[in-house]
């Protein structure tokens, strides 16, 4: 089960990189995405994938307890940052598009 979580995290990271590549090709054609959508399309899967990988890998490689604790603290910080940025992006989106 642990490897499936790591594999899913890797797929999210690769999907995010593919999304960033797709965005660059569209920007060359003059069809850029909205900045709020850019976060959701490119950064959110990247950060979630890194969080999933960081959660399982230290325990799977039998890292010392202190390393696991540091990685858990970094994952908590990452999760809090993602939550704040998602809420900020949603607020900006609904302000510009009018919440009905």
mmCIF file of N, CA and C in Angstrom:
data_model
loop_
_atom_site.group_PDB
_atom_site.id
_atom_site.type_symbol
_atom_site.label_atom_id
_atom_site.label_comp_id
_atom_site.label_asym_id
_atom_site.label_seq_id
_atom_site.Cartn_x
_atom_site.Cartn_y
_atom_site.Cartn_z
ATOM 1 N N UNK A 1 0.821 -1.201 0.000
ATOM 2 C CA UNK A 1 0.000 0.000 0.000
ATOM 3 C C UNK A 1 0.860 1.259 0.000
ATOM 4 N N UNK A 2 1.996 1.208 0.696
ATOM 5 C CA UNK A 2 2.861 2.386 0.755
ATOM 6 C C UNK A 2 3.391 2.762 -0.625
ATOM 7 N N UNK A 3 3.742 1.745 -1.405
ATOM 8 C CA UNK A 3 4.284 2.038 -2.735
ATOM 9 C C UNK A 3 3.225 2.646 -3.641
ATOM 10 N N UNK A 4 1.964 2.291 -3.450
ATOM 11 C CA UNK A 4 0.916 2.876 -4.289
ATOM 12 C C UNK A 4 0.740 4.363 -3.986
ATOM 13 N N UNK A 5 0.920 4.752 -2.721
ATOM 14 C CA UNK A 5 0.838 6.172 -2.366
ATOM 15 C C UNK A 5 2.002 6.937 -2.984
ATOM 16 N N UNK A 6 3.201 6.346 -2.928
ATOM 17 C CA UNK A 6 4.369 6.990 -3.529
ATOM 18 C C UNK A 6 4.199 7.075 -5.047
ATOM 19 N N UNK A 7 3.683 6.015 -5.667
ATOM 20 C CA UNK A 7 3.469 6.029 -7.116
ATOM 21 C C UNK A 7 2.436 7.084 -7.504
ATOM 22 N N UNK A 8 1.386 7.216 -6.713
ATOM 23 C CA UNK A 8 0.389 8.250 -6.986
ATOM 24 C C UNK A 8 0.999 9.640 -6.848
ATOM 25 N N UNK A 9 1.835 9.832 -5.834
ATOM 26 C CA UNK A 9 2.531 11.108 -5.683
ATOM 27 C C UNK A 9 3.421 11.408 -6.874
ATOM 28 N N UNK A 10 4.123 10.391 -7.358
ATOM 29 C CA UNK A 10 4.977 10.580 -8.540
ATOM 30 C C UNK A 10 4.134 10.925 -9.765
ATOM 31 N N UNK A 11 2.982 10.290 -9.910
ATOM 32 C CA UNK A 11 2.100 10.617 -11.035
ATOM 33 C C UNK A 11 1.588 12.052 -10.941
ATOM 34 N N UNK A 12 1.278 12.508 -9.740
ATOM 35 C CA UNK A 12 0.848 13.897 -9.568
ATOM 36 C C UNK A 12 1.963 14.874 -9.927
ATOM 37 N N UNK A 13 3.192 14.560 -9.526
ATOM 38 C CA UNK A 13 4.322 15.430 -9.851
ATOM 39 C C UNK A 13 4.541 15.456 -11.361
ATOM 40 N N UNK A 14 4.518 14.289 -12.003
ATOM 41 C CA UNK A 14 4.690 14.240 -13.460
ATOM 42 C C UNK A 14 3.541 14.936 -14.185
ATOM 43 N N UNK A 15 2.326 14.763 -13.672
ATOM 44 C CA UNK A 15 1.179 15.462 -14.266
ATOM 45 C C UNK A 15 1.304 16.970 -14.138
ATOM 46 N N UNK A 16 1.825 17.414 -13.023
ATOM 47 C CA UNK A 16 2.031 18.839 -12.819
ATOM 48 C C UNK A 16 3.075 19.383 -13.782
ATOM 49 N N UNK A 17 4.162 18.647 -13.950
ATOM 50 C CA UNK A 17 5.189 19.077 -14.898
ATOM 51 C C UNK A 17 4.650 19.099 -16.328
ATOM 52 N N UNK A 18 3.809 18.120 -16.660
ATOM 53 C CA UNK A 18 3.182 18.113 -17.978
ATOM 54 C C UNK A 18 2.229 19.304 -18.126
ATOM 55 N N UNK A 19 1.522 19.642 -17.052
ATOM 56 C CA UNK A 19 0.632 20.806 -17.091
ATOM 57 C C UNK A 19 1.388 22.106 -17.286
ATOM 58 N N UNK A 20 2.538 22.220 -16.638
ATOM 59 C CA UNK A 20 3.370 23.424 -16.817
ATOM 60 C C UNK A 20 3.892 23.504 -18.245
ATOM 61 N N UNK A 21 4.283 22.359 -18.809
ATOM 62 C CA UNK A 21 4.740 22.328 -20.199
ATOM 63 C C UNK A 21 3.608 22.727 -21.138
ATOM 64 N N UNK A 22 2.410 22.201 -20.898
ATOM 65 C CA UNK A 22 1.238 22.527 -21.727
ATOM 66 C C UNK A 22 0.920 24.016 -21.641
ATOM 67 N N UNK A 23 1.032 24.577 -20.443
ATOM 68 C CA UNK A 23 0.757 26.000 -20.260
ATOM 69 C C UNK A 23 1.746 26.844 -21.061
ATOM 70 N N UNK A 24 3.000 26.448 -21.077
ATOM 71 C CA UNK A 24 4.001 27.202 -21.838
ATOM 72 C C UNK A 24 3.725 27.139 -23.334
ATOM 73 N N UNK A 25 3.280 25.991 -23.835
ATOM 74 C CA UNK A 25 2.967 25.918 -25.261
ATOM 75 C C UNK A 25 1.750 26.779 -25.589
ATOM 76 N N UNK A 26 0.776 26.843 -24.691
ATOM 77 C CA UNK A 26 -0.398 27.674 -24.924
ATOM 78 C C UNK A 26 -0.059 29.155 -24.818
ATOM 79 N N UNK A 27 0.875 29.511 -23.926
ATOM 80 C CA UNK A 27 1.274 30.910 -23.773
ATOM 81 C C UNK A 27 1.981 31.400 -25.026
ATOM 82 N N UNK A 28 2.728 30.535 -25.685
ATOM 83 C CA UNK A 28 3.379 30.921 -26.940
ATOM 84 C C UNK A 28 2.356 31.228 -28.018
ATOM 85 N N UNK A 29 1.208 30.559 -27.955
ATOM 86 C CA UNK A 29 0.144 30.795 -28.929
ATOM 87 C C UNK A 29 -0.732 31.985 -28.535
ATOM 88 N N UNK A 30 -0.454 32.584 -27.383
ATOM 89 C CA UNK A 30 -1.223 33.745 -26.936
ATOM 90 C C UNK A 30 -2.482 33.393 -26.178
ATOM 91 N N UNK A 31 -2.584 32.166 -25.693
ATOM 92 C CA UNK A 31 -3.781 31.726 -24.970
ATOM 93 C C UNK A 31 -3.427 31.391 -23.525
ATOM 94 N N UNK A 32 -2.863 32.345 -22.798
ATOM 95 C CA UNK A 32 -2.424 32.104 -21.424
ATOM 96 C C UNK A 32 -3.589 31.857 -20.485
ATOM 97 N N UNK A 33 -3.317 31.086 -19.452
ATOM 98 C CA UNK A 33 -4.331 30.815 -18.441
ATOM 99 C C UNK A 33 -4.394 31.957 -17.432
ATOM 100 N N UNK A 34 -5.503 32.039 -16.746
ATOM 101 C CA UNK A 34 -5.664 32.973 -15.636
ATOM 102 C C UNK A 34 -4.680 32.574 -14.533
ATOM 103 N N UNK A 35 -4.139 33.556 -13.827
ATOM 104 C CA UNK A 35 -3.151 33.265 -12.788
ATOM 105 C C UNK A 35 -3.712 32.350 -11.713
ATOM 106 N N UNK A 36 -4.968 32.515 -11.342
ATOM 107 C CA UNK A 36 -5.562 31.647 -10.336
ATOM 108 C C UNK A 36 -5.663 30.216 -10.820
ATOM 109 N N UNK A 37 -6.031 30.041 -12.062
ATOM 110 C CA UNK A 37 -6.111 28.707 -12.625
ATOM 111 C C UNK A 37 -4.720 28.108 -12.801
ATOM 112 N N UNK A 38 -3.717 28.963 -12.981
ATOM 113 C CA UNK A 38 -2.351 28.467 -13.130
ATOM 114 C C UNK A 38 -1.925 27.722 -11.878
ATOM 115 N N UNK A 39 -2.258 28.259 -10.715
ATOM 116 C CA UNK A 39 -1.913 27.567 -9.472
ATOM 117 C C UNK A 39 -2.603 26.215 -9.401
ATOM 118 N N UNK A 40 -3.889 26.202 -9.662
ATOM 119 C CA UNK A 40 -4.632 24.963 -9.538
ATOM 120 C C UNK A 40 -4.182 23.931 -10.562
ATOM 121 N N UNK A 41 -3.806 24.384 -11.743
ATOM 122 C CA UNK A 41 -3.443 23.467 -12.813
ATOM 123 C C UNK A 41 -2.024 22.932 -12.634
ATOM 124 N N UNK A 42 -1.094 23.772 -12.203
ATOM 125 C CA UNK A 42 0.304 23.379 -12.184
ATOM 126 C C UNK A 42 0.861 23.145 -10.780
ATOM 127 N N UNK A 43 0.608 24.054 -9.869
ATOM 128 C CA UNK A 43 1.275 23.974 -8.573
ATOM 129 C C UNK A 43 0.579 23.058 -7.584
ATOM 130 N N UNK A 44 -0.727 23.030 -7.590
ATOM 131 C CA UNK A 44 -1.453 22.220 -6.605
ATOM 132 C C UNK A 44 -1.111 20.730 -6.723
ATOM 133 N N UNK A 45 -1.160 20.136 -7.929
ATOM 134 C CA UNK A 45 -0.771 18.714 -8.007
ATOM 135 C C UNK A 45 0.693 18.480 -7.640
ATOM 136 N N UNK A 46 1.562 19.426 -7.983
ATOM 137 C CA UNK A 46 2.973 19.280 -7.637
ATOM 138 C C UNK A 46 3.159 19.238 -6.128
ATOM 139 N N UNK A 47 2.548 20.184 -5.434
ATOM 140 C CA UNK A 47 2.698 20.240 -3.983
ATOM 141 C C UNK A 47 2.035 19.050 -3.290
ATOM 142 N N UNK A 48 0.892 18.622 -3.796
ATOM 143 C CA UNK A 48 0.229 17.455 -3.208
ATOM 144 C C UNK A 48 1.037 16.186 -3.445
ATOM 145 N N UNK A 49 1.611 16.054 -4.643
ATOM 146 C CA UNK A 49 2.441 14.888 -4.934
ATOM 147 C C UNK A 49 3.678 14.844 -4.060
ATOM 148 N N UNK A 50 4.320 15.994 -3.874
ATOM 149 C CA UNK A 50 5.489 16.040 -2.997
ATOM 150 C C UNK A 50 5.119 15.695 -1.559
ATOM 151 N N UNK A 51 3.947 16.158 -1.134
ATOM 152 C CA UNK A 51 3.477 15.822 0.209
ATOM 153 C C UNK A 51 3.228 14.334 0.373
ATOM 154 N N UNK A 52 2.646 13.708 -0.643
ATOM 155 C CA UNK A 52 2.382 12.267 -0.577
ATOM 156 C C UNK A 52 3.687 11.472 -0.554
ATOM 157 N N UNK A 53 4.641 11.897 -1.373
ATOM 158 C CA UNK A 53 5.932 11.211 -1.409
ATOM 159 C C UNK A 53 6.657 11.391 -0.076
ATOM 160 N N UNK A 54 6.662 12.628 0.423
ATOM 161 C CA UNK A 54 7.350 12.913 1.676
ATOM 162 C C UNK A 54 6.734 12.225 2.876
ATOM 163 N N UNK A 55 5.469 11.879 2.796
ATOM 164 C CA UNK A 55 4.806 11.214 3.910
ATOM 165 C C UNK A 55 5.259 9.759 4.052
ATOM 166 N N UNK A 56 5.398 9.071 2.949
ATOM 167 C CA UNK A 56 5.649 7.632 3.006
ATOM 168 C C UNK A 56 7.119 7.230 2.893
ATOM 169 N N UNK A 57 7.914 7.961 2.121
ATOM 170 C CA UNK A 57 9.280 7.512 1.829
ATOM 171 C C UNK A 57 10.167 7.399 3.073
ATOM 172 N N UNK A 58 10.182 8.361 3.999
ATOM 173 C CA UNK A 58 11.078 8.199 5.156
ATOM 174 C C UNK A 58 10.804 6.933 5.963
ATOM 175 N N UNK A 59 9.560 6.589 6.130
ATOM 176 C CA UNK A 59 9.238 5.368 6.858
ATOM 177 C C UNK A 59 9.590 4.115 6.074
ATOM 178 N N UNK A 60 9.479 4.183 4.749
ATOM 179 C CA UNK A 60 9.775 3.019 3.922
ATOM 180 C C UNK A 60 11.268 2.726 3.846
ATOM 181 N N UNK A 61 12.099 3.753 3.964
ATOM 182 C CA UNK A 61 13.551 3.537 3.916
ATOM 183 C C UNK A 61 14.137 3.407 5.321
ATOM 184 N N UNK A 62 13.268 3.295 6.317
ATOM 185 C CA UNK A 62 13.665 3.112 7.718
ATOM 186 C C UNK A 62 14.603 4.229 8.191
ATOM 187 N N UNK A 63 14.192 5.452 7.920
ATOM 188 C CA UNK A 63 14.965 6.616 8.363
ATOM 189 C C UNK A 63 14.843 6.752 9.883
ATOM 190 N N UNK A 64 15.823 7.402 10.501
ATOM 191 C CA UNK A 64 15.728 7.623 11.957
ATOM 192 C C UNK A 64 14.482 8.442 12.315
ATOM 193 N N UNK A 65 14.047 8.285 13.543
ATOM 194 C CA UNK A 65 12.828 8.947 14.000
ATOM 195 C C UNK A 65 12.914 10.467 13.851
ATOM 196 N N UNK A 66 14.075 11.037 14.104
ATOM 197 C CA UNK A 66 14.217 12.496 13.995
ATOM 198 C C UNK A 66 14.019 12.961 12.552
ATOM 199 N N UNK A 67 14.463 12.178 11.591
ATOM 200 C CA UNK A 67 14.268 12.531 10.177
ATOM 201 C C UNK A 67 12.784 12.473 9.831
ATOM 202 N N UNK A 68 12.110 11.440 10.304
ATOM 203 C CA UNK A 68 10.671 11.306 10.061
ATOM 204 C C UNK A 68 9.920 12.490 10.663
ATOM 205 N N UNK A 69 10.300 12.919 11.860
ATOM 206 C CA UNK A 69 9.647 14.061 12.508
ATOM 207 C C UNK A 69 9.867 15.352 11.719
ATOM 208 N N UNK A 70 11.078 15.558 11.225
ATOM 209 C CA UNK A 70 11.363 16.767 10.437
ATOM 210 C C UNK A 70 10.553 16.759 9.155
ATOM 211 N N UNK A 71 10.487 15.620 8.473
ATOM 212 C CA UNK A 71 9.715 15.528 7.231
ATOM 213 C C UNK A 71 8.228 15.725 7.515
ATOM 214 N N UNK A 72 7.728 15.196 8.622
ATOM 215 C CA UNK A 72 6.327 15.414 8.983
ATOM 216 C C UNK A 72 6.042 16.899 9.240
ATOM 217 N N UNK A 73 6.977 17.581 9.898
ATOM 218 C CA UNK A 73 6.798 19.023 10.126
ATOM 219 C C UNK A 73 6.803 19.786 8.808
ATOM 220 N N UNK A 74 7.678 19.412 7.891
ATOM 221 C CA UNK A 74 7.693 20.066 6.575
ATOM 222 C C UNK A 74 6.414 19.781 5.804
ATOM 223 N N UNK A 75 5.889 18.559 5.905
ATOM 224 C CA UNK A 75 4.624 18.232 5.237
ATOM 225 C C UNK A 75 3.469 19.023 5.827
ATOM 226 N N UNK A 76 3.455 19.221 7.141
ATOM 227 C CA UNK A 76 2.403 20.034 7.759
ATOM 228 C C UNK A 76 2.487 21.477 7.274
ATOM 229 N N UNK A 77 3.702 22.010 7.200
ATOM 230 C CA UNK A 77 3.889 23.372 6.689
ATOM 231 C C UNK A 77 3.437 23.475 5.239
ATOM 232 N N UNK A 78 3.773 22.476 4.449
ATOM 233 C CA UNK A 78 3.351 22.448 3.047
ATOM 234 C C UNK A 78 1.835 22.407 2.936
ATOM 235 N N UNK A 79 1.185 21.576 3.750
ATOM 236 C CA UNK A 79 -0.274 21.474 3.715
ATOM 237 C C UNK A 79 -0.930 22.788 4.122
ATOM 238 N N UNK A 80 -0.417 23.440 5.147
ATOM 239 C CA UNK A 80 -0.980 24.724 5.575
ATOM 240 C C UNK A 80 -0.788 25.779 4.494
ATOM 241 N N UNK A 81 0.368 25.791 3.854
ATOM 242 C CA UNK A 81 0.625 26.756 2.783
ATOM 243 C C UNK A 81 -0.309 26.527 1.610
ATOM 244 N N UNK A 82 -0.491 25.278 1.231
ATOM 245 C CA UNK A 82 -1.396 24.962 0.119
ATOM 246 C C UNK A 82 -2.817 25.386 0.454
ATOM 247 N N UNK A 83 -3.254 25.138 1.676
ATOM 248 C CA UNK A 83 -4.603 25.542 2.077
ATOM 249 C C UNK A 83 -4.787 27.049 1.988
ATOM 250 N N UNK A 84 -3.820 27.810 2.469
ATOM 251 C CA UNK A 84 -3.912 29.267 2.423
ATOM 252 C C UNK A 84 -3.944 29.756 0.973
ATOM 253 N N UNK A 85 -3.099 29.208 0.139
ATOM 254 C CA UNK A 85 -3.041 29.671 -1.255
ATOM 255 C C UNK A 85 -4.297 29.272 -2.013
ATOM 256 N N UNK A 86 -4.844 28.083 -1.752
ATOM 257 C CA UNK A 86 -6.095 27.680 -2.412
ATOM 258 C C UNK A 86 -7.236 28.595 -1.997
ATOM 259 N N UNK A 87 -7.331 28.910 -0.709
ATOM 260 C CA UNK A 87 -8.384 29.823 -0.252
ATOM 261 C C UNK A 87 -8.204 31.218 -0.854
ATOM 262 N N UNK A 88 -6.969 31.685 -0.936
ATOM 263 C CA UNK A 88 -6.693 32.988 -1.535
ATOM 264 C C UNK A 88 -7.057 32.996 -3.020
ATOM 265 N N UNK A 89 -6.743 31.915 -3.727
ATOM 266 C CA UNK A 89 -7.062 31.812 -5.150
ATOM 267 C C UNK A 89 -8.574 31.751 -5.360
ATOM 268 N N UNK A 90 -9.268 30.997 -4.533
ATOM 269 C CA UNK A 90 -10.729 30.908 -4.649
ATOM 270 C C UNK A 90 -11.379 32.261 -4.374
ATOM 271 N N UNK A 91 -10.869 32.970 -3.387
ATOM 272 C CA UNK A 91 -11.409 34.302 -3.084
ATOM 273 C C UNK A 91 -11.230 35.241 -4.271
ATOM 274 N N UNK A 92 -10.029 35.219 -4.861
ATOM 275 C CA UNK A 92 -9.771 36.057 -6.037
ATOM 276 C C UNK A 92 -10.652 35.669 -7.211
ATOM 277 N N UNK A 93 -10.837 34.364 -7.413
ATOM 278 C CA UNK A 93 -11.646 33.894 -8.516
ATOM 279 C C UNK A 93 -13.099 34.342 -8.366
ATOM 280 N N UNK A 94 -13.676 34.162 -7.173
ATOM 281 C CA UNK A 94 -15.067 34.530 -6.973
ATOM 282 C C UNK A 94 -15.276 36.031 -6.959
ATOM 283 N N UNK A 95 -14.269 36.788 -6.572
ATOM 284 C CA UNK A 95 -14.366 38.247 -6.633
ATOM 285 C C UNK A 95 -14.414 38.742 -8.068
ATOM 286 N N UNK A 96 -13.578 38.172 -8.932
ATOM 287 C CA UNK A 96 -13.523 38.647 -10.314
ATOM 288 C C UNK A 96 -14.677 38.106 -11.155
ATOM 289 N N UNK A 97 -15.184 36.933 -10.821
ATOM 290 C CA UNK A 97 -16.246 36.331 -11.617
ATOM 291 C C UNK A 97 -17.624 36.534 -10.993
ATOM 292 N N UNK A 98 -17.684 37.104 -9.828
ATOM 293 C CA UNK A 98 -18.958 37.386 -9.187
ATOM 294 C C UNK A 98 -19.625 36.134 -8.652
ATOM 295 N N UNK A 99 -19.624 35.977 -7.358
ATOM 296 C CA UNK A 99 -20.280 34.809 -6.727
ATOM 297 C C UNK A 99 -21.785 35.018 -6.739
ATOM 298 N N UNK A 100 -22.476 34.108 -7.342
ATOM 299 C CA UNK A 100 -23.932 34.222 -7.446
ATOM 300 C C UNK A 100 -24.603 33.145 -6.684
#
